[in-house]
Structure formats: C-alpha cells, structure tokens
Coordinates of C-alpha atoms and ligand atoms in Angstrom, one line a residue:
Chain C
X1 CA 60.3 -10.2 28.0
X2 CA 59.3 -7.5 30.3
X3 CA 62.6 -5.2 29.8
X4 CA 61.8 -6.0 25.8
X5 CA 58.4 -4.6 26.8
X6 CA 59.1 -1.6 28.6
X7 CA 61.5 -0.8 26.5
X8 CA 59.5 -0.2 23.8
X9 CA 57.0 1.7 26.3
X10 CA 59.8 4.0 27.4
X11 CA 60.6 4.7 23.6
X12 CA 56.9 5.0 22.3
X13 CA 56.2 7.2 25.0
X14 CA 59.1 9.4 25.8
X15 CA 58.6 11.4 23.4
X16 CA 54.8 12.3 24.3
X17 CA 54.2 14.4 21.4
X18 CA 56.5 13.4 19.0
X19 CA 55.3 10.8 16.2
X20 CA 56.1 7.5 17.5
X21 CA 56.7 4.2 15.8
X22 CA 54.4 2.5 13.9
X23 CA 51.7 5.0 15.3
X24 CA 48.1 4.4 13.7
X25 CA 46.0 7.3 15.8
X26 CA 46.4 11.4 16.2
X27 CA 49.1 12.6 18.9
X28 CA 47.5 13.4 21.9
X29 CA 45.5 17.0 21.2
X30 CA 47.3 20.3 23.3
X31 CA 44.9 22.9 21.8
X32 CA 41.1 22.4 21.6
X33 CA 41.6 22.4 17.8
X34 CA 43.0 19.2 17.7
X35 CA 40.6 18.2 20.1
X36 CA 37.9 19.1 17.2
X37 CA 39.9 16.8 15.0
X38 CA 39.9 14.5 16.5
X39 CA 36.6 14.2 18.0
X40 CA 35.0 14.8 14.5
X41 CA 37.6 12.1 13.0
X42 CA 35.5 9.7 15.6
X43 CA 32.2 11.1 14.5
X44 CA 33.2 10.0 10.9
X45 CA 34.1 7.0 11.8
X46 CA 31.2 6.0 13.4
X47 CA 29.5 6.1 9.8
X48 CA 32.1 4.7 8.2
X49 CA 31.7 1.2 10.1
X50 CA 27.8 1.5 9.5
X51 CA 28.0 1.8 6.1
X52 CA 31.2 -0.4 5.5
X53 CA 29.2 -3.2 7.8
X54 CA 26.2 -2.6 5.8
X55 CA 27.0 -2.7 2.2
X56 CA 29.8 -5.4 3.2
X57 CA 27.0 -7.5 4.4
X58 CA 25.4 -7.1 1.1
X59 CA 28.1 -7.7 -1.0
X60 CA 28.8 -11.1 0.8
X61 CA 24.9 -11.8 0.5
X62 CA 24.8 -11.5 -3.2
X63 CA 27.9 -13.6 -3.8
X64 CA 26.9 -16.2 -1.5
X65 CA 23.2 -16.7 -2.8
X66 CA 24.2 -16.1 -6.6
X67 CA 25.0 -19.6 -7.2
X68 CA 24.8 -21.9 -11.1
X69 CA 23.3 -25.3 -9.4
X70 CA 21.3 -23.6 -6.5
X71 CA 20.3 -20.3 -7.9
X72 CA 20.3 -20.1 -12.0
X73 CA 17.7 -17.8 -12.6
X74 CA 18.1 -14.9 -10.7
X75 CA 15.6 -12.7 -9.3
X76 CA 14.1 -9.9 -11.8
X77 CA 13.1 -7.2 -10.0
X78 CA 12.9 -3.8 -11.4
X79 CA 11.2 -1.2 -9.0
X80 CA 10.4 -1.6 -5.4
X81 CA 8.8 2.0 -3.8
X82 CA 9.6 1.7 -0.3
X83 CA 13.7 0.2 -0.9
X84 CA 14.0 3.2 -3.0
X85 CA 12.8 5.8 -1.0
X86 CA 14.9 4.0 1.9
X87 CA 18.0 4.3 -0.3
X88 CA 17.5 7.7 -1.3
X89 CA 17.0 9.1 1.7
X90 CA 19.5 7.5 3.9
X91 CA 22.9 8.4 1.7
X92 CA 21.3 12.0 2.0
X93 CA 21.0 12.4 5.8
X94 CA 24.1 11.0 6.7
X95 CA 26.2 13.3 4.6
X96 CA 24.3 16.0 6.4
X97 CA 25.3 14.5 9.9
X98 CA 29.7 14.4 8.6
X99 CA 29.0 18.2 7.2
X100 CA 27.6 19.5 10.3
X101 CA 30.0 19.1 12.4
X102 CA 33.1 19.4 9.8
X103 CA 31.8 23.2 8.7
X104 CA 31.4 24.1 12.9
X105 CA 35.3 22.7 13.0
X106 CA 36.6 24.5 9.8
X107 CA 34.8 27.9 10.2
X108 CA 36.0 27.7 13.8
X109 CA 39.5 27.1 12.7
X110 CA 39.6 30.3 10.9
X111 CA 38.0 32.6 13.2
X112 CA 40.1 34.8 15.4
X113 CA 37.7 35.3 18.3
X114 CA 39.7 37.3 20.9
X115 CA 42.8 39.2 20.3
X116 CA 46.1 37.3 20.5
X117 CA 48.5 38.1 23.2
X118 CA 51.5 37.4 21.2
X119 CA 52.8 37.0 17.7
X120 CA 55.2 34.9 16.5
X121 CA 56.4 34.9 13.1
X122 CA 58.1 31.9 11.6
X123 CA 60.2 32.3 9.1
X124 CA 60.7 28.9 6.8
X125 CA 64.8 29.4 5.2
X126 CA 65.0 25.9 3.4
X127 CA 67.3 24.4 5.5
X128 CA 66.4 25.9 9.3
X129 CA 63.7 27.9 10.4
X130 CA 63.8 31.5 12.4
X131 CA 61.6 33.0 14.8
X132 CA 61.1 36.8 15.6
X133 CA 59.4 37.5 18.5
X134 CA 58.9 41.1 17.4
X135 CA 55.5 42.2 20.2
X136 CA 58.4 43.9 22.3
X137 CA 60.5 46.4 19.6
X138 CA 61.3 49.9 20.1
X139 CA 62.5 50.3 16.3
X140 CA 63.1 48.3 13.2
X141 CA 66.6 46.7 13.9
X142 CA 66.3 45.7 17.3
X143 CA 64.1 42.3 17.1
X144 CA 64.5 39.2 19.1
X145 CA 65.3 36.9 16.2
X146 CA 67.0 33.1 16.5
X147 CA 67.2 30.3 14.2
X148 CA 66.5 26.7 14.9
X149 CA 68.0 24.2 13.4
X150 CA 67.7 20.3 13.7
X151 CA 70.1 18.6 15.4
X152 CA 72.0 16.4 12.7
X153 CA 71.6 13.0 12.7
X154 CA 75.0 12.1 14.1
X155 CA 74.7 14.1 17.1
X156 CA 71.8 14.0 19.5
X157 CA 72.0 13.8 22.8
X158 CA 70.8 10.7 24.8
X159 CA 67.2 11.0 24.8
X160 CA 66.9 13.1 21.8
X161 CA 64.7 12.1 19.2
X162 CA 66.4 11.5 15.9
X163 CA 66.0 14.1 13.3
X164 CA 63.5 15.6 15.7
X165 CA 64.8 18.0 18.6
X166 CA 66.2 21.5 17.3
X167 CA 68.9 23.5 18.8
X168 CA 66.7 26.4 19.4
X169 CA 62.9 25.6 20.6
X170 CA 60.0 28.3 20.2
X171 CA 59.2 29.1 23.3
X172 CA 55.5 30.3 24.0
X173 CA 53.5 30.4 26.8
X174 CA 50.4 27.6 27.6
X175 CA 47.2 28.7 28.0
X176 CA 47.3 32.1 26.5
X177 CA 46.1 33.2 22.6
X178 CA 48.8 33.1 20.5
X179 CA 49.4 34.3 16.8
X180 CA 51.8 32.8 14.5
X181 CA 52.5 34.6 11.1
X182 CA 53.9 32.1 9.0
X183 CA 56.1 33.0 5.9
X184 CA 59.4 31.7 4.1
X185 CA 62.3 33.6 2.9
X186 CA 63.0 31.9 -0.2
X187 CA 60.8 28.2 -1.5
X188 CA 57.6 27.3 -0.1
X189 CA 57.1 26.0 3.1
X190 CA 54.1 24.5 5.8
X191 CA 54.5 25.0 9.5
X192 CA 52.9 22.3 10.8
X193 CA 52.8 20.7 14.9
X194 CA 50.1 17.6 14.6
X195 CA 49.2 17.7 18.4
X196 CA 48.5 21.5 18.6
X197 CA 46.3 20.4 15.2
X198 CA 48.1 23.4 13.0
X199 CA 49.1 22.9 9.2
X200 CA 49.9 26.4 7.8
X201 CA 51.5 26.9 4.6
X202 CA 54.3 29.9 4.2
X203 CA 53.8 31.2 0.7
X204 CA 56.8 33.4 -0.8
X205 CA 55.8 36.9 -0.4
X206 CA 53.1 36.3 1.6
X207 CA 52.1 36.1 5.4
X208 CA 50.0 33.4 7.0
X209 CA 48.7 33.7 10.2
X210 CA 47.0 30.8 12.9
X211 CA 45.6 31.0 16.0
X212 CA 47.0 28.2 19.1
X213 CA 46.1 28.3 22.3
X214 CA 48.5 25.8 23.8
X215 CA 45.9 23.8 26.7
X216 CA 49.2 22.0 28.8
X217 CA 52.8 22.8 29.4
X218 CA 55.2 20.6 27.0
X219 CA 57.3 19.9 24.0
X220 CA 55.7 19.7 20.9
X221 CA 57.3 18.0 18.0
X222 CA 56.5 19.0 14.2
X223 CA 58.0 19.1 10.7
X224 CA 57.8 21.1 8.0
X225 CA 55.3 20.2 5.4
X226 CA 56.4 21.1 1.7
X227 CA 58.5 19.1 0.1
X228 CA 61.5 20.6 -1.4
X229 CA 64.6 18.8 -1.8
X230 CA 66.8 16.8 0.2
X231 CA 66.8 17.5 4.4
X232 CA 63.4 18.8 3.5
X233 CA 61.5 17.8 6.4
X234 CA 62.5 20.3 8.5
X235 CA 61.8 20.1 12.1
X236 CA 59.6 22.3 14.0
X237 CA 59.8 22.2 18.1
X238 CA 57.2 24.2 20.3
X239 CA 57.9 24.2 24.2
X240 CA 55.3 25.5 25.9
X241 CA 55.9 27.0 29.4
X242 CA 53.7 28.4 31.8
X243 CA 52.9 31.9 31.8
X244 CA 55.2 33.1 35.0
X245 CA 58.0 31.6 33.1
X246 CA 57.5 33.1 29.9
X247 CA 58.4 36.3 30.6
X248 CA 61.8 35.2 31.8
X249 CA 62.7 33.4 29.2
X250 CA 62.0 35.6 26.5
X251 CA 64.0 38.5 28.3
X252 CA 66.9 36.5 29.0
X253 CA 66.9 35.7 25.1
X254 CA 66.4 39.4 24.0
X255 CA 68.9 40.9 26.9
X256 CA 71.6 38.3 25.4
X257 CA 71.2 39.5 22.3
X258 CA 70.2 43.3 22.7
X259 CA 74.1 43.3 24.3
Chain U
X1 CA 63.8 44.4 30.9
X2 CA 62.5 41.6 33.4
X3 CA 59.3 41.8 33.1
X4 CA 57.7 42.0 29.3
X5 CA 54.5 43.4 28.5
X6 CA 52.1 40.7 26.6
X7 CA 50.4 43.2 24.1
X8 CA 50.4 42.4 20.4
X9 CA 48.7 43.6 17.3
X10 CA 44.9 43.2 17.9
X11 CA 42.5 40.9 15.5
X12 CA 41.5 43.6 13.1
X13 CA 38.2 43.7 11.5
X14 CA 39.5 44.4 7.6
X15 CA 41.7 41.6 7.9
X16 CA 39.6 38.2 9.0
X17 CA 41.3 36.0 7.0
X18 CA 44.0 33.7 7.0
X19 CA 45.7 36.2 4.6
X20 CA 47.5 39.0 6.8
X21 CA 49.8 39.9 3.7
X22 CA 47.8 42.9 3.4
X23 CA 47.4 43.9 7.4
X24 CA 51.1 43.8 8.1
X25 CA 51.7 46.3 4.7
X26 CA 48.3 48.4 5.8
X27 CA 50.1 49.4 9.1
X28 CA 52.9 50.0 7.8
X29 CA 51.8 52.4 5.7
X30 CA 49.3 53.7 8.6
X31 CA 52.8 54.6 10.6
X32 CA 54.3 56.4 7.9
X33 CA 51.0 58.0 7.1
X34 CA 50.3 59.3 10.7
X35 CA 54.3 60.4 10.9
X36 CA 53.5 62.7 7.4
X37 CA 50.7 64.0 9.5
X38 CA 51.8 64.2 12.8
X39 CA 55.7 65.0 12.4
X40 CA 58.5 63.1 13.3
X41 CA 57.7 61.7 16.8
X42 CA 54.4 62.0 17.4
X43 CA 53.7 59.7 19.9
X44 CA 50.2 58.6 19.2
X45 CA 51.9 56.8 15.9
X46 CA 53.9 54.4 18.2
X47 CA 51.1 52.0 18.2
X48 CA 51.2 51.8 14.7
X49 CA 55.0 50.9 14.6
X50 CA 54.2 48.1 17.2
X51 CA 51.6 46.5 15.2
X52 CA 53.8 46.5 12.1
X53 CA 56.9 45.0 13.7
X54 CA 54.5 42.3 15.6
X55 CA 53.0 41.2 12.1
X56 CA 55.9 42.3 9.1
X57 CA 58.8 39.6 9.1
X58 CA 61.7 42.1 10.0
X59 CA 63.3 41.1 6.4
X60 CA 60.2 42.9 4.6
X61 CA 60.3 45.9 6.6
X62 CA 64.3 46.5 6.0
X63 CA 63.5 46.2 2.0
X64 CA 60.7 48.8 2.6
X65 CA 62.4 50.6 4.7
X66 CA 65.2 51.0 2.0
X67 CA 62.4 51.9 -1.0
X68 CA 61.6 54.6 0.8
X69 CA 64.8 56.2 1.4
X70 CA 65.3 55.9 -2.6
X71 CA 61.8 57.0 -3.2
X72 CA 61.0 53.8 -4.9
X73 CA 58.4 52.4 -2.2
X74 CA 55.2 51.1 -4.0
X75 CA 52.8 52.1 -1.2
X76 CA 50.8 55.2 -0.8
X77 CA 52.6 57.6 1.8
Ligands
CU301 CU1 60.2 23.8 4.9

C-alpha cells in the first residue's frame, strides 16, 4: 500500500512542471504571470460558488415547494420593488469585481515595462522547433541556431517523461527579462509553457513576441498549441539556469558550433 | 568568447504591441539606411545590425538579404 502510494507520488511529482496525471489545478506558477492567473482564477471562483450556491438553493426551493396536493395554486406575484432593485444591482456589481482584476492581469500581460536582456526566437518547423539565440552576432550567418526535437516515444531515457523531454532544451537564464519572438517557418503554430503562464501564437510571416521573467531555476515542460496533423503536439522544454551559469552555457553552445 | 554580454534590442516605443513583424523589418531597413548614409562601415550602424539579428528569424533576413542583391527588396533603402 505505501510503495503503491509513493509511487504514484514519485511519478505525479517528478516531473514538477510537467502536466501530471489526472491533474485538475494550474502547474505550479514560475513567472509572476502565472501567478496572476492563477490568483485571479481564485478570485473567480470565489463568485462562482456564491452564485452557483445561491441560485442552486433556489432552484431546489422552487421544486421542493411546487407541489399538486400541497401547493396547487401557486403564488401570483408580479412586481416586488425592493427584490428587483436587489436583482438588478447585484448581477451588475459582481461583474465589475471579475473585470477589475482580469483587465489589470491582461493589460499587464502585454506591457513590456523594462527592456529585455535577451531575445530568443522560436521558430515552430511542424515537426521540431529551433531556437536562435541571435543577442550575440557579428554578421548575418553566424547565429547560434539548434533544433529540438522530442524524444520519440520508444526511446526515453529512465526518468524521462513520455513524449515530453526534447533532445535540445532552451536554455535561459532565471530571474532576468527575457523576450521570445515567436514565429513558424511553414503552418501555424502556439508556443506555449503553462507554468511560466505563456500561450503565444506563431503566425506565418509574422513575428510574435512575449515577455518571461522566469522567478526559480528549473525545467519547464510545454507543448505546442495549434493543431496541425499527426505528432502535432510538439514539445516545448525551457531550463532555466541561474544567471552565473548562463553565460557558459550559451558560449559553450556557440563556440561548438562557430568551429 | 567566455563571457557573453546580456544586451538585446531595447522595448521600443513605436512598437508596443505584441506585433514586432514591423520592428524587426523597421531596423532592418534603419541598418541599411544608416550604411547609404554613413558608408560601408560606419560604426555607429552596428547597433542597428544587433537589434535586427536579436529580433529577425535568421531565415527572413537571408531572403532579404538576397532581394537586395537582385534589386528586388520591397523596403525603402
Ligand atoms: Cu506546432
């Protein structure tokens, strides 16, 4: 019983943020976008159980007391002053308190306050995805440029996730602004990493860009959003690395393929 | 190359949105403009060229690249 249950503790959680099975919630947030999400996702829901409590209870009510032996004649009432104020006003204010707080979330979203550090550009091919890290050129050919590709399902590694983990990860760095220009080279595409709370569709012959700003060192599992044929949800994996180790990384990268 | 700069193409004012179709091409041009200006290698242009390759996909710039050498490049130069 308790191997059965850690078990399946060691394989929901392994991952950390991957999807895992069965999941109901949000993957735990890494950018304070996602925290957005989800905290106004709660907001929501606190009015959702109001009203579903509320007009539930009324529902229930009316069936219970509309009754042929007990209750043959209903009730004819036709105006009341004060329940119609009361149930004009209230669906009116509580739209206002979901709006608020969703337009503060969406405007934020968009706006690029400070200037990125670095860009990446994804570029969605339709059946792997490359990355140019492009901040550090000295002229148009030279461009650190790799492809990533899922791992089949017939080959990954103990402890890989199944049609999850890429043979190439996008390395960024935590904490630090990042840009990512998102367009595909041939069909449509979405980048999209649920915990870093980024959905960003690549548009043929245009360029999209998104702001992260990764919070916490990790391995961020996503897949591509557009549906377009078979293999089609393409998997997206973001490792982010601290800051001191950034540098190296990317170098290495470039110098093996500079030579 | 062991240690890398972090310096990218900044937020630009013209270009809020989402959209940067239009600030990737717009600097690219810039370059080419401040090269017609400036001659061949000015040095003040670099930053130009920097911004473009941090925001074109490398694909884009090669097909531009090769409109210009045939003089077919849509773009005001
Ligand atoms: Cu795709």
């Amino acid at each position: 019983m308790i191997e059965v249950f850690l078990e399946w503790r060691f394989l929901t959680i392994a991952p950390c943020d991957a999807a895992e099975p069965w999941q109901l919630g949000s993957q735990d947030a890494a950018t304070p976008i996602m925290q957005g999400i989800i905290d106004l996702h709660h907001d929501i829901f606190f009015f959702l159980i109001l009203i579903f409590v509320f007009v539930s209870r009324m529902l229930v009510r009316a069936l219970w007391h509309f009754h042929e032996q007990k209750n043959p004649i209903p009730q004819r009432i036709v105006h009341g002053t004060t329940i119609e104020i009361i149930r004009t006003i209230f669906p009116s204010i509580i739209p206002m308190f979901i709006a608020i707080p969703s337009f503060a979330l969406l405007y934020s979203m968009d706006e690029v306050v400070v200037d990125p550090a670095i860009t990446i550009k994804a570029i969605g091919h339709q059946w792997y995805r490359s990355y140019e890290y492009s901040d550090y050129n000295s002229s148009d050919e030279q461009s650190l440029t790799f492809d990533s590709y899922t791992i089949p399902e017939d080959d990954p590694e103990l402890g890989q996730s199944r049609l999850l983990e890429v043979d190439n990860r996008v390395v960024v760095p935590a904490k630090t602004h990042l840009r990512m220009i998102v367009t595909p080279a041939d069909v449509p595409h979405s980048w999209a990493v649920p915990s870093s709370g980024v959905k960003c569709d690549a548009v043929p012959g245009r360029s999209n860009q998104t702001s992260i700003l990764v919070q916490r060192e990790g391995v961020y599992y996503g897949q591509c959003s557009e549906i377009r044929g078979t293999n089609h949800a393409f998997t997206i994996v973001v490792e982010a690395v601290p800051l001191k180790d950034y540098g190296s990384r990317v170098s290495n990268q470039f110098i093996l393929q500079t030579n | 190359m062991a240690e890398i700069e972090l310096k990218t193409a900044p937020a630009d004012f013209r270009f809020p949105t989402t959209n940067q179709t239009r600030h990737c091409f717009t600097r690219y041009i810039e370059y080419h403009k401040c090269l017609n200006a400036k001659g061949e290698d000015a040095a003040e242009c670099q930053k130009f060229a920097r911004y473009y390759r941090s925001l074109c996909p490398v694909e884009w710039v090669e097909r531009w690249n090769e409109q210009r050498e045939n003089g077919t490049f849509p773009g005001p130069l």
